[in-house]
Amino acid sequence: DAKTTQPPSMDCAEGRAANLPCNHSTISGNEYVYWYRQIHSQGPQYIIHGLKNNETNEMASLIITEDRKSSTLILPHATLRDTAVYYCIVRVNSGGYQKVTFGTGTKLQVIP
Amino acid sequence: EAQVTQNPRYLITVTGKKLTVTCSQNMNHEYMSWYRQDPGLGLRQIYYSMNVEVTDKGDVPEGYKVSRKEKRNFPLILESPSPNQTSLYFCASSPLGKNQETQYFGPGTRLLVL
């Protein structure tokens, strides 16, 4: 799996959009971008994933650049409950699951 | 309820005393995995299993063993625990296949090795 690079921490005002960047410059053509988050010391929770098109679900939006070397997770209206560590990972999604590398993630602090 | 369960949730032990942390999932997932989490190091994969009797090393397998005799269970075995294995451990499971989306994580097991 390709390695990812994320800023160690970010702040966001409550009610504003939180934009979390991730660099994955060595991503392969068949690798997907996944985002998870971890609140306190609970098990990580899946947020969203995508291959090359932008994706949106009830939790967030995922914007992937055209060259696929970076992506941004957008939480449109951040709340205090969104304070967590956010992980960006890339991996193949075709049955060959392989190793998964999470990295250290971005600690998002939502400020009242 | 679909879930991944781990036992025990908290464990204090001494160096060299063999221990097993159990992991069970009720979703009929093929893929299961163990991670450890340490301050400043994020989540690191220890071992994973693609199906029954199929296991492989992750990034930090030293000092650990696993087995996958049944699809639902994936125990993590520390034959001779050492203090550097003090950590927060997570088990996860996932279906395999083209449209599988996510790993489901257990609640974690906090281990202290004295």
mmCIF file with all atom_site columns, C-alpha atoms in Angstrom:
data_model
loop_
_atom_site.group_PDB
_atom_site.id
_atom_site.type_symbol
_atom_site.label_atom_id
_atom_site.label_alt_id
_atom_site.label_comp_id
_atom_site.label_asym_id
_atom_site.label_entity_id
_atom_site.label_seq_id
_atom_site.pdbx_PDB_ins_code
_atom_site.Cartn_x
_atom_site.Cartn_y
_atom_site.Cartn_z
_atom_site.occupancy
_atom_site.B_iso_or_equiv
_atom_site.pdbx_formal_charge
_atom_site.auth_seq_id
_atom_site.auth_comp_id
_atom_site.auth_asym_id
_atom_site.auth_atom_id
_atom_site.pdbx_PDB_model_num
ATOM 1   C CA . ASP A 1 1   ? 0.000   0.000   0.000   1.00 0.00 ? 1   ASP A CA 1
ATOM 2   C CA . ALA A 1 2   ? 1.125   3.526   -0.755  1.00 0.00 ? 2   ALA A CA 1
ATOM 3   C CA . LYS A 1 3   ? 2.138   5.748   2.134   1.00 0.00 ? 3   LYS A CA 1
ATOM 4   C CA . THR A 1 4   ? 0.130   8.823   3.026   1.00 0.00 ? 4   THR A CA 1
ATOM 5   C CA . THR A 1 5   ? 1.110   12.139  4.580   1.00 0.00 ? 5   THR A CA 1
ATOM 6   C CA . GLN A 1 6   ? -1.214  14.168  6.774   1.00 0.00 ? 6   GLN A CA 1
ATOM 7   C CA . PRO A 1 7   ? -0.716  17.235  8.964   1.00 0.00 ? 7   PRO A CA 1
ATOM 8   C CA . PRO A 1 8   ? -0.443  16.196  12.611  1.00 0.00 ? 8   PRO A CA 1
ATOM 9   C CA . SER A 1 9   ? -3.143  18.556  13.852  1.00 0.00 ? 9   SER A CA 1
ATOM 10  C CA . MET A 1 10  ? -5.777  21.070  12.792  1.00 0.00 ? 10  MET A CA 1
ATOM 11  C CA . ASP A 1 11  ? -8.354  23.318  14.455  1.00 0.00 ? 11  ASP A CA 1
ATOM 12  C CA . CYS A 1 12  ? -11.794 24.152  13.141  1.00 0.00 ? 12  CYS A CA 1
ATOM 13  C CA . ALA A 1 13  ? -14.517 26.421  14.504  1.00 0.00 ? 13  ALA A CA 1
ATOM 14  C CA . GLU A 1 14  ? -17.799 24.736  15.341  1.00 0.00 ? 14  GLU A CA 1
ATOM 15  C CA . GLY A 1 15  ? -20.291 25.042  12.480  1.00 0.00 ? 15  GLY A CA 1
ATOM 16  C CA . ARG A 1 16  ? -17.619 25.714  9.880   1.00 0.00 ? 16  ARG A CA 1
ATOM 17  C CA . ALA A 1 17  ? -16.354 23.280  7.273   1.00 0.00 ? 17  ALA A CA 1
ATOM 18  C CA . ALA A 1 18  ? -13.340 21.191  8.251   1.00 0.00 ? 18  ALA A CA 1
ATOM 19  C CA . ASN A 1 19  ? -11.022 20.419  5.341   1.00 0.00 ? 19  ASN A CA 1
ATOM 20  C CA . LEU A 1 20  ? -8.506  17.689  6.073   1.00 0.00 ? 20  LEU A CA 1
ATOM 21  C CA . PRO A 1 21  ? -5.781  17.140  3.453   1.00 0.00 ? 21  PRO A CA 1
ATOM 22  C CA . CYS A 1 22  ? -3.911  13.971  2.608   1.00 0.00 ? 22  CYS A CA 1
ATOM 23  C CA . ASN A 1 23  ? -1.004  13.438  0.232   1.00 0.00 ? 23  ASN A CA 1
ATOM 24  C CA . HIS A 1 24  ? -0.598  10.048  -1.451  1.00 0.00 ? 24  HIS A CA 1
ATOM 25  C CA . SER A 1 25  ? 1.789   10.815  -4.283  1.00 0.00 ? 25  SER A CA 1
ATOM 26  C CA . THR A 1 26  ? 2.788   7.164   -4.860  1.00 0.00 ? 26  THR A CA 1
ATOM 27  C CA . ILE A 1 27  ? -0.754  5.851   -5.162  1.00 0.00 ? 27  ILE A CA 1
ATOM 28  C CA . SER A 1 28  ? -1.271  3.130   -7.768  1.00 0.00 ? 28  SER A CA 1
ATOM 29  C CA . GLY A 1 29  ? -4.043  3.097   -10.325 1.00 0.00 ? 29  GLY A CA 1
ATOM 30  C CA . ASN A 1 30  ? -6.028  0.387   -8.546  1.00 0.00 ? 30  ASN A CA 1
ATOM 31  C CA . GLU A 1 31  ? -5.705  1.795   -5.032  1.00 0.00 ? 31  GLU A CA 1
ATOM 32  C CA . TYR A 1 32  ? -8.617  3.470   -3.302  1.00 0.00 ? 32  TYR A CA 1
ATOM 33  C CA . VAL A 1 33  ? -8.440  6.309   -0.799  1.00 0.00 ? 33  VAL A CA 1
ATOM 34  C CA . TYR A 1 34  ? -10.120 5.537   2.529   1.00 0.00 ? 34  TYR A CA 1
ATOM 35  C CA . TRP A 1 35  ? -10.819 7.783   5.484   1.00 0.00 ? 35  TRP A CA 1
ATOM 36  C CA . TYR A 1 36  ? -11.397 6.628   9.056   1.00 0.00 ? 36  TYR A CA 1
ATOM 37  C CA . ARG A 1 37  ? -11.661 8.513   12.318  1.00 0.00 ? 37  ARG A CA 1
ATOM 38  C CA . GLN A 1 38  ? -10.944 7.570   15.899  1.00 0.00 ? 38  GLN A CA 1
ATOM 39  C CA . ILE A 1 39  ? -12.634 9.277   18.813  1.00 0.00 ? 39  ILE A CA 1
ATOM 40  C CA . HIS A 1 40  ? -10.645 9.107   22.059  1.00 0.00 ? 40  HIS A CA 1
ATOM 41  C CA . SER A 1 41  ? -9.364  5.532   22.261  1.00 0.00 ? 41  SER A CA 1
ATOM 42  C CA . GLN A 1 42  ? -12.339 3.865   20.614  1.00 0.00 ? 42  GLN A CA 1
ATOM 43  C CA . GLY A 1 43  ? -11.977 1.636   17.565  1.00 0.00 ? 43  GLY A CA 1
ATOM 44  C CA . PRO A 1 44  ? -11.575 3.560   14.294  1.00 0.00 ? 44  PRO A CA 1
ATOM 45  C CA . GLN A 1 45  ? -14.769 4.261   12.377  1.00 0.00 ? 45  GLN A CA 1
ATOM 46  C CA . TYR A 1 46  ? -15.094 4.219   8.595   1.00 0.00 ? 46  TYR A CA 1
ATOM 47  C CA . ILE A 1 47  ? -16.085 7.533   7.010   1.00 0.00 ? 47  ILE A CA 1
ATOM 48  C CA . ILE A 1 48  ? -15.822 7.368   3.242   1.00 0.00 ? 48  ILE A CA 1
ATOM 49  C CA . HIS A 1 49  ? -13.733 6.056   0.364   1.00 0.00 ? 49  HIS A CA 1
ATOM 50  C CA . GLY A 1 50  ? -13.193 6.736   -3.328  1.00 0.00 ? 50  GLY A CA 1
ATOM 51  C CA . LEU A 1 51  ? -11.131 5.827   -6.374  1.00 0.00 ? 51  LEU A CA 1
ATOM 52  C CA . LYS A 1 52  ? -11.014 8.906   -8.592  1.00 0.00 ? 52  LYS A CA 1
ATOM 53  C CA . ASN A 1 53  ? -14.404 10.575  -8.509  1.00 0.00 ? 53  ASN A CA 1
ATOM 54  C CA . ASN A 1 54  ? -15.525 12.816  -5.703  1.00 0.00 ? 54  ASN A CA 1
ATOM 55  C CA . GLU A 1 55  ? -17.746 11.078  -3.203  1.00 0.00 ? 55  GLU A CA 1
ATOM 56  C CA . THR A 1 56  ? -20.316 12.240  -0.662  1.00 0.00 ? 56  THR A CA 1
ATOM 57  C CA . ASN A 1 57  ? -22.248 10.472  2.049   1.00 0.00 ? 57  ASN A CA 1
ATOM 58  C CA . GLU A 1 58  ? -24.142 11.512  5.160   1.00 0.00 ? 58  GLU A CA 1
ATOM 59  C CA . MET A 1 59  ? -20.943 12.044  7.106   1.00 0.00 ? 59  MET A CA 1
ATOM 60  C CA . ALA A 1 60  ? -18.558 13.774  4.715   1.00 0.00 ? 60  ALA A CA 1
ATOM 61  C CA . SER A 1 61  ? -17.348 14.547  1.211   1.00 0.00 ? 61  SER A CA 1
ATOM 62  C CA . LEU A 1 62  ? -14.162 13.291  -0.374  1.00 0.00 ? 62  LEU A CA 1
ATOM 63  C CA . ILE A 1 63  ? -12.416 15.339  -3.039  1.00 0.00 ? 63  ILE A CA 1
ATOM 64  C CA . ILE A 1 64  ? -9.663  13.544  -4.992  1.00 0.00 ? 64  ILE A CA 1
ATOM 65  C CA . THR A 1 65  ? -7.408  15.546  -7.295  1.00 0.00 ? 65  THR A CA 1
ATOM 66  C CA . GLU A 1 66  ? -7.335  14.649  -10.964 1.00 0.00 ? 66  GLU A CA 1
ATOM 67  C CA . ASP A 1 67  ? -3.830  13.182  -10.718 1.00 0.00 ? 67  ASP A CA 1
ATOM 68  C CA . ARG A 1 68  ? -4.965  11.270  -7.579  1.00 0.00 ? 68  ARG A CA 1
ATOM 69  C CA . LYS A 1 69  ? -1.874  12.321  -5.671  1.00 0.00 ? 69  LYS A CA 1
ATOM 70  C CA . SER A 1 70  ? -3.835  14.044  -2.954  1.00 0.00 ? 70  SER A CA 1
ATOM 71  C CA . SER A 1 71  ? -7.302  14.221  -1.470  1.00 0.00 ? 71  SER A CA 1
ATOM 72  C CA . THR A 1 72  ? -9.334  16.282  0.980   1.00 0.00 ? 72  THR A CA 1
ATOM 73  C CA . LEU A 1 73  ? -11.924 15.097  3.451   1.00 0.00 ? 73  LEU A CA 1
ATOM 74  C CA . ILE A 1 74  ? -14.594 17.709  4.067   1.00 0.00 ? 74  ILE A CA 1
ATOM 75  C CA . LEU A 1 75  ? -16.837 17.756  7.118   1.00 0.00 ? 75  LEU A CA 1
ATOM 76  C CA . PRO A 1 76  ? -19.345 20.413  5.984   1.00 0.00 ? 76  PRO A CA 1
ATOM 77  C CA . HIS A 1 77  ? -20.520 21.640  9.387   1.00 0.00 ? 77  HIS A CA 1
ATOM 78  C CA . ALA A 1 78  ? -18.139 20.496  12.078  1.00 0.00 ? 78  ALA A CA 1
ATOM 79  C CA . THR A 1 79  ? -19.531 19.814  15.539  1.00 0.00 ? 79  THR A CA 1
ATOM 80  C CA . LEU A 1 80  ? -17.756 19.217  18.837  1.00 0.00 ? 80  LEU A CA 1
ATOM 81  C CA . ARG A 1 81  ? -18.411 15.495  18.367  1.00 0.00 ? 81  ARG A CA 1
ATOM 82  C CA . ASP A 1 82  ? -16.225 15.560  15.252  1.00 0.00 ? 82  ASP A CA 1
ATOM 83  C CA . THR A 1 83  ? -13.153 16.128  17.426  1.00 0.00 ? 83  THR A CA 1
ATOM 84  C CA . ALA A 1 84  ? -11.084 13.034  16.650  1.00 0.00 ? 84  ALA A CA 1
ATOM 85  C CA . VAL A 1 85  ? -8.009  11.702  14.895  1.00 0.00 ? 85  VAL A CA 1
ATOM 86  C CA . TYR A 1 86  ? -8.634  11.283  11.163  1.00 0.00 ? 86  TYR A CA 1
ATOM 87  C CA . TYR A 1 87  ? -6.719  8.702   9.168   1.00 0.00 ? 87  TYR A CA 1
ATOM 88  C CA . CYS A 1 88  ? -6.233  8.624   5.422   1.00 0.00 ? 88  CYS A CA 1
ATOM 89  C CA . ILE A 1 89  ? -5.119  5.303   3.945   1.00 0.00 ? 89  ILE A CA 1
ATOM 90  C CA . VAL A 1 90  ? -4.792  3.898   0.449   1.00 0.00 ? 90  VAL A CA 1
ATOM 91  C CA . ARG A 1 91  ? -5.276  0.282   -0.475  1.00 0.00 ? 91  ARG A CA 1
ATOM 92  C CA . VAL A 1 92  ? -6.344  -2.087  -3.198  1.00 0.00 ? 92  VAL A CA 1
ATOM 93  C CA . ASN A 1 93  ? -10.050 -2.916  -3.148  1.00 0.00 ? 93  ASN A CA 1
ATOM 94  C CA . SER A 1 94  ? -10.470 -6.011  -5.240  1.00 0.00 ? 94  SER A CA 1
ATOM 95  C CA . GLY A 1 95  ? -10.326 -8.955  -2.885  1.00 0.00 ? 95  GLY A CA 1
ATOM 96  C CA . GLY A 1 96  ? -6.577  -8.854  -2.362  1.00 0.00 ? 96  GLY A CA 1
ATOM 97  C CA . TYR A 1 97  ? -6.726  -7.054  0.924   1.00 0.00 ? 97  TYR A CA 1
ATOM 98  C CA . GLN A 1 98  ? -3.054  -7.170  1.905   1.00 0.00 ? 98  GLN A CA 1
ATOM 99  C CA . LYS A 1 99  ? -1.428  -5.159  4.642   1.00 0.00 ? 99  LYS A CA 1
ATOM 100 C CA . VAL A 1 100 ? -3.019  -1.914  5.733   1.00 0.00 ? 100 VAL A CA 1
ATOM 101 C CA . THR A 1 101 ? -0.954  1.050   6.914   1.00 0.00 ? 101 THR A CA 1
ATOM 102 C CA . PHE A 1 102 ? -2.774  3.710   8.917   1.00 0.00 ? 102 PHE A CA 1
ATOM 103 C CA . GLY A 1 103 ? -0.050  6.188   9.746   1.00 0.00 ? 103 GLY A CA 1
ATOM 104 C CA . THR A 1 104 ? -0.428  8.764   12.515  1.00 0.00 ? 104 THR A CA 1
ATOM 105 C CA . GLY A 1 105 ? -3.390  10.735  11.163  1.00 0.00 ? 105 GLY A CA 1
ATOM 106 C CA . THR A 1 106 ? -4.568  14.311  11.764  1.00 0.00 ? 106 THR A CA 1
ATOM 107 C CA . LYS A 1 107 ? -5.872  15.310  15.162  1.00 0.00 ? 107 LYS A CA 1
ATOM 108 C CA . LEU A 1 108 ? -8.850  17.583  14.492  1.00 0.00 ? 108 LEU A CA 1
ATOM 109 C CA . GLN A 1 109 ? -9.937  19.847  17.326  1.00 0.00 ? 109 GLN A CA 1
ATOM 110 C CA . VAL A 1 110 ? -13.346 21.490  16.857  1.00 0.00 ? 110 VAL A CA 1
ATOM 111 C CA . ILE A 1 111 ? -13.484 24.687  18.868  1.00 0.00 ? 111 ILE A CA 1
ATOM 112 C CA . PRO A 1 112 ? -16.756 26.115  20.289  1.00 0.00 ? 112 PRO A CA 1
ATOM 113 C CA . GLU B 2 1   ? -26.188 -6.590  16.181  1.00 0.00 ? 1   GLU B CA 1
ATOM 114 C CA . ALA B 2 2   ? -23.204 -6.745  13.828  1.00 0.00 ? 2   ALA B CA 1
ATOM 115 C CA . GLN B 2 3   ? -20.075 -6.358  15.870  1.00 0.00 ? 3   GLN B CA 1
ATOM 116 C CA . VAL B 2 4   ? -16.483 -7.270  16.627  1.00 0.00 ? 4   VAL B CA 1
ATOM 117 C CA . THR B 2 5   ? -15.854 -8.270  20.226  1.00 0.00 ? 5   THR B CA 1
ATOM 118 C CA . GLN B 2 6   ? -12.574 -8.469  22.072  1.00 0.00 ? 6   GLN B CA 1
ATOM 119 C CA . ASN B 2 7   ? -11.747 -10.007 25.427  1.00 0.00 ? 7   ASN B CA 1
ATOM 120 C CA . PRO B 2 8   ? -10.446 -9.004  27.803  1.00 0.00 ? 8   PRO B CA 1
ATOM 121 C CA . ARG B 2 9   ? -10.874 -5.240  27.523  1.00 0.00 ? 9   ARG B CA 1
ATOM 122 C CA . TYR B 2 10  ? -8.170  -4.575  30.105  1.00 0.00 ? 10  TYR B CA 1
ATOM 123 C CA . LEU B 2 11  ? -5.306  -6.806  31.144  1.00 0.00 ? 11  LEU B CA 1
ATOM 124 C CA . ILE B 2 12  ? -2.336  -6.412  33.465  1.00 0.00 ? 12  ILE B CA 1
ATOM 125 C CA . THR B 2 13  ? 0.241   -9.162  33.328  1.00 0.00 ? 13  THR B CA 1
ATOM 126 C CA . VAL B 2 14  ? 3.906   -9.835  34.030  1.00 0.00 ? 14  VAL B CA 1
ATOM 127 C CA . THR B 2 15  ? 6.799   -10.400 31.697  1.00 0.00 ? 15  THR B CA 1
ATOM 128 C CA . GLY B 2 16  ? 6.921   -13.903 30.254  1.00 0.00 ? 16  GLY B CA 1
ATOM 129 C CA . LYS B 2 17  ? 3.436   -15.043 31.208  1.00 0.00 ? 17  LYS B CA 1
ATOM 130 C CA . LYS B 2 18  ? 1.672   -16.292 28.091  1.00 0.00 ? 18  LYS B CA 1
ATOM 131 C CA . LEU B 2 19  ? -1.611  -14.614 27.258  1.00 0.00 ? 19  LEU B CA 1
ATOM 132 C CA . THR B 2 20  ? -4.298  -14.694 24.588  1.00 0.00 ? 20  THR B CA 1
ATOM 133 C CA . VAL B 2 21  ? -6.582  -11.881 23.517  1.00 0.00 ? 21  VAL B CA 1
ATOM 134 C CA . THR B 2 22  ? -9.672  -13.173 21.782  1.00 0.00 ? 22  THR B CA 1
ATOM 135 C CA . CYS B 2 23  ? -11.438 -11.553 18.841  1.00 0.00 ? 23  CYS B CA 1
ATOM 136 C CA . SER B 2 24  ? -14.752 -12.632 17.420  1.00 0.00 ? 24  SER B CA 1
ATOM 137 C CA . GLN B 2 25  ? -16.999 -11.246 14.672  1.00 0.00 ? 25  GLN B CA 1
ATOM 138 C CA . ASN B 2 26  ? -20.566 -12.165 13.793  1.00 0.00 ? 26  ASN B CA 1
ATOM 139 C CA . MET B 2 27  ? -20.662 -10.763 10.255  1.00 0.00 ? 27  MET B CA 1
ATOM 140 C CA . ASN B 2 28  ? -19.214 -13.769 8.401   1.00 0.00 ? 28  ASN B CA 1
ATOM 141 C CA . HIS B 2 29  ? -16.284 -11.645 7.254   1.00 0.00 ? 29  HIS B CA 1
ATOM 142 C CA . GLU B 2 30  ? -13.382 -13.315 5.523   1.00 0.00 ? 30  GLU B CA 1
ATOM 143 C CA . TYR B 2 31  ? -10.744 -10.748 6.493   1.00 0.00 ? 31  TYR B CA 1
ATOM 144 C CA . MET B 2 32  ? -9.603  -10.167 10.064  1.00 0.00 ? 32  MET B CA 1
ATOM 145 C CA . SER B 2 33  ? -6.696  -8.188  11.419  1.00 0.00 ? 33  SER B CA 1
ATOM 146 C CA . TRP B 2 34  ? -4.917  -7.113  14.582  1.00 0.00 ? 34  TRP B CA 1
ATOM 147 C CA . TYR B 2 35  ? -3.454  -3.649  15.212  1.00 0.00 ? 35  TYR B CA 1
ATOM 148 C CA . ARG B 2 36  ? -1.581  -2.065  18.046  1.00 0.00 ? 36  ARG B CA 1
ATOM 149 C CA . GLN B 2 37  ? -1.706  1.614   18.850  1.00 0.00 ? 37  GLN B CA 1
ATOM 150 C CA . ASP B 2 38  ? 0.996   3.502   20.695  1.00 0.00 ? 38  ASP B CA 1
ATOM 151 C CA . PRO B 2 39  ? 1.325   7.249   21.372  1.00 0.00 ? 39  PRO B CA 1
ATOM 152 C CA . GLY B 2 40  ? 2.871   9.056   18.401  1.00 0.00 ? 40  GLY B CA 1
ATOM 153 C CA . LEU B 2 41  ? 2.950   5.934   16.244  1.00 0.00 ? 41  LEU B CA 1
ATOM 154 C CA . GLY B 2 42  ? -0.654  5.633   15.115  1.00 0.00 ? 42  GLY B CA 1
ATOM 155 C CA . LEU B 2 43  ? -2.183  2.273   14.279  1.00 0.00 ? 43  LEU B CA 1
ATOM 156 C CA . ARG B 2 44  ? 0.229   -0.425  13.176  1.00 0.00 ? 44  ARG B CA 1
ATOM 157 C CA . GLN B 2 45  ? -0.876  -3.741  11.757  1.00 0.00 ? 45  GLN B CA 1
ATOM 158 C CA . ILE B 2 46  ? 0.417   -6.864  13.516  1.00 0.00 ? 46  ILE B CA 1
ATOM 159 C CA . TYR B 2 47  ? -1.118  -9.749  11.561  1.00 0.00 ? 47  TYR B CA 1
ATOM 160 C CA . TYR B 2 48  ? -3.991  -10.241 9.196   1.00 0.00 ? 48  TYR B CA 1
ATOM 161 C CA . SER B 2 49  ? -5.948  -13.172 7.842   1.00 0.00 ? 49  SER B CA 1
ATOM 162 C CA . MET B 2 50  ? -7.644  -13.451 4.482   1.00 0.00 ? 50  MET B CA 1
ATOM 163 C CA . ASN B 2 51  ? -9.657  -16.529 5.481   1.00 0.00 ? 51  ASN B CA 1
ATOM 164 C CA . VAL B 2 52  ? -9.582  -19.674 7.603   1.00 0.00 ? 52  VAL B CA 1
ATOM 165 C CA . GLU B 2 53  ? -6.043  -21.060 7.891   1.00 0.00 ? 53  GLU B CA 1
ATOM 166 C CA . VAL B 2 54  ? -4.638  -18.111 5.878   1.00 0.00 ? 54  VAL B CA 1
ATOM 167 C CA . THR B 2 55  ? -2.606  -15.602 7.888   1.00 0.00 ? 55  THR B CA 1
ATOM 168 C CA . ASP B 2 56  ? 0.172   -13.181 7.072   1.00 0.00 ? 56  ASP B CA 1
ATOM 169 C CA . LYS B 2 57  ? 2.423   -10.693 8.798   1.00 0.00 ? 57  LYS B CA 1
ATOM 170 C CA . GLY B 2 58  ? 1.667   -7.018  9.024   1.00 0.00 ? 58  GLY B CA 1
ATOM 171 C CA . ASP B 2 59  ? 4.187   -4.316  9.844   1.00 0.00 ? 59  ASP B CA 1
ATOM 172 C CA . VAL B 2 60  ? 5.000   -5.330  13.451  1.00 0.00 ? 60  VAL B CA 1
ATOM 173 C CA . PRO B 2 61  ? 4.551   -9.114  13.875  1.00 0.00 ? 61  PRO B CA 1
ATOM 174 C CA . GLU B 2 62  ? 7.522   -9.790  16.172  1.00 0.00 ? 62  GLU B CA 1
ATOM 175 C CA . GLY B 2 63  ? 6.514   -11.289 19.510  1.00 0.00 ? 63  GLY B CA 1
ATOM 176 C CA . TYR B 2 64  ? 2.996   -12.197 18.398  1.00 0.00 ? 64  TYR B CA 1
ATOM 177 C CA . LYS B 2 65  ? 1.225   -15.252 17.015  1.00 0.00 ? 65  LYS B CA 1
ATOM 178 C CA . VAL B 2 66  ? -2.224  -15.656 15.545  1.00 0.00 ? 66  VAL B CA 1
ATOM 179 C CA . SER B 2 67  ? -4.429  -18.485 14.399  1.00 0.00 ? 67  SER B CA 1
ATOM 180 C CA . ARG B 2 68  ? -7.555  -18.681 12.260  1.00 0.00 ? 68  ARG B CA 1
ATOM 181 C CA . LYS B 2 69  ? -9.162  -22.047 12.806  1.00 0.00 ? 69  LYS B CA 1
ATOM 182 C CA . GLU B 2 70  ? -12.697 -20.713 12.469  1.00 0.00 ? 70  GLU B CA 1
ATOM 183 C CA . LYS B 2 71  ? -13.989 -17.897 10.326  1.00 0.00 ? 71  LYS B CA 1
ATOM 184 C CA . ARG B 2 72  ? -15.421 -15.899 13.224  1.00 0.00 ? 72  ARG B CA 1
ATOM 185 C CA . ASN B 2 73  ? -12.426 -16.039 15.590  1.00 0.00 ? 73  ASN B CA 1
ATOM 186 C CA . PHE B 2 74  ? -8.929  -14.588 15.317  1.00 0.00 ? 74  PHE B CA 1
ATOM 187 C CA . PRO B 2 75  ? -7.050  -14.782 18.640  1.00 0.00 ? 75  PRO B CA 1
ATOM 188 C CA . LEU B 2 76  ? -3.829  -12.877 19.264  1.00 0.00 ? 76  LEU B CA 1
ATOM 189 C CA . ILE B 2 77  ? -1.265  -14.823 21.275  1.00 0.00 ? 77  ILE B CA 1
ATOM 190 C CA . LEU B 2 78  ? 1.669   -13.384 23.179  1.00 0.00 ? 78  LEU B CA 1
ATOM 191 C CA . GLU B 2 79  ? 3.827   -16.377 24.074  1.00 0.00 ? 79  GLU B CA 1
ATOM 192 C CA . SER B 2 80  ? 6.244   -14.415 26.267  1.00 0.00 ? 80  SER B CA 1
ATOM 193 C CA . PRO B 2 81  ? 5.017   -10.852 26.748  1.00 0.00 ? 81  PRO B CA 1
ATOM 194 C CA . SER B 2 82  ? 7.527   -8.086  27.328  1.00 0.00 ? 82  SER B CA 1
ATOM 195 C CA . PRO B 2 83  ? 7.012   -4.501  28.569  1.00 0.00 ? 83  PRO B CA 1
ATOM 196 C CA . ASN B 2 84  ? 7.401   -3.126  25.028  1.00 0.00 ? 84  ASN B CA 1
ATOM 197 C CA . GLN B 2 85  ? 4.163   -4.914  24.154  1.00 0.00 ? 85  GLN B CA 1
ATOM 198 C CA . THR B 2 86  ? 2.267   -2.664  26.518  1.00 0.00 ? 86  THR B CA 1
ATOM 199 C CA . SER B 2 87  ? -0.199  -1.075  24.147  1.00 0.00 ? 87  SER B CA 1
ATOM 200 C CA . LEU B 2 88  ? -3.805  -0.633  23.017  1.00 0.00 ? 88  LEU B CA 1
ATOM 201 C CA . TYR B 2 89  ? -4.819  -3.470  20.699  1.00 0.00 ? 89  TYR B CA 1
ATOM 202 C CA . PHE B 2 90  ? -7.608  -3.455  18.145  1.00 0.00 ? 90  PHE B CA 1
ATOM 203 C CA . CYS B 2 91  ? -9.104  -6.304  16.180  1.00 0.00 ? 91  CYS B CA 1
ATOM 204 C CA . ALA B 2 92  ? -10.916 -5.591  12.927  1.00 0.00 ? 92  ALA B CA 1
ATOM 205 C CA . SER B 2 93  ? -12.856 -7.524  10.321  1.00 0.00 ? 93  SER B CA 1
ATOM 206 C CA . SER B 2 94  ? -14.014 -6.900  6.781   1.00 0.00 ? 94  SER B CA 1
ATOM 207 C CA . PRO B 2 95  ? -15.697 -8.691  3.937   1.00 0.00 ? 95  PRO B CA 1
ATOM 208 C CA . LEU B 2 96  ? -13.593 -9.331  0.841   1.00 0.00 ? 96  LEU B CA 1
ATOM 209 C CA . GLY B 2 97  ? -14.604 -8.634  -2.690  1.00 0.00 ? 97  GLY B CA 1
ATOM 210 C CA . LYS B 2 98  ? -14.758 -5.807  -5.109  1.00 0.00 ? 98  LYS B CA 1
ATOM 211 C CA . ASN B 2 99  ? -17.367 -3.753  -3.306  1.00 0.00 ? 99  ASN B CA 1
ATOM 212 C CA . GLN B 2 100 ? -16.302 -4.232  0.270   1.00 0.00 ? 100 GLN B CA 1
ATOM 213 C CA . GLU B 2 101 ? -15.953 -0.883  1.895   1.00 0.00 ? 101 GLU B CA 1
ATOM 214 C CA . THR B 2 102 ? -14.680 -0.911  5.370   1.00 0.00 ? 102 THR B CA 1
ATOM 215 C CA . GLN B 2 103 ? -13.081 -2.578  8.286   1.00 0.00 ? 103 GLN B CA 1
ATOM 216 C CA . TYR B 2 104 ? -15.183 -2.886  11.433  1.00 0.00 ? 104 TYR B CA 1
ATOM 217 C CA . PHE B 2 105 ? -13.152 -2.415  14.581  1.00 0.00 ? 105 PHE B CA 1
ATOM 218 C CA . GLY B 2 106 ? -13.560 -3.909  18.014  1.00 0.00 ? 106 GLY B CA 1
ATOM 219 C CA . PRO B 2 107 ? -13.591 -1.770  21.183  1.00 0.00 ? 107 PRO B CA 1
ATOM 220 C CA . GLY B 2 108 ? -9.912  -2.349  21.967  1.00 0.00 ? 108 GLY B CA 1
ATOM 221 C CA . THR B 2 109 ? -7.901  -4.199  24.603  1.00 0.00 ? 109 THR B CA 1
ATOM 222 C CA . ARG B 2 110 ? -5.589  -2.221  26.825  1.00 0.00 ? 110 ARG B CA 1
ATOM 223 C CA . LEU B 2 111 ? -2.602  -4.357  27.863  1.00 0.00 ? 111 LEU B CA 1
ATOM 224 C CA . LEU B 2 112 ? -0.005  -3.524  30.508  1.00 0.00 ? 112 LEU B CA 1
ATOM 225 C CA . VAL B 2 113 ? 3.021   -5.803  30.796  1.00 0.00 ? 113 VAL B CA 1
ATOM 226 C CA . LEU B 2 114 ? 5.022   -5.295  33.995  1.00 0.00 ? 114 LEU B CA 1
#
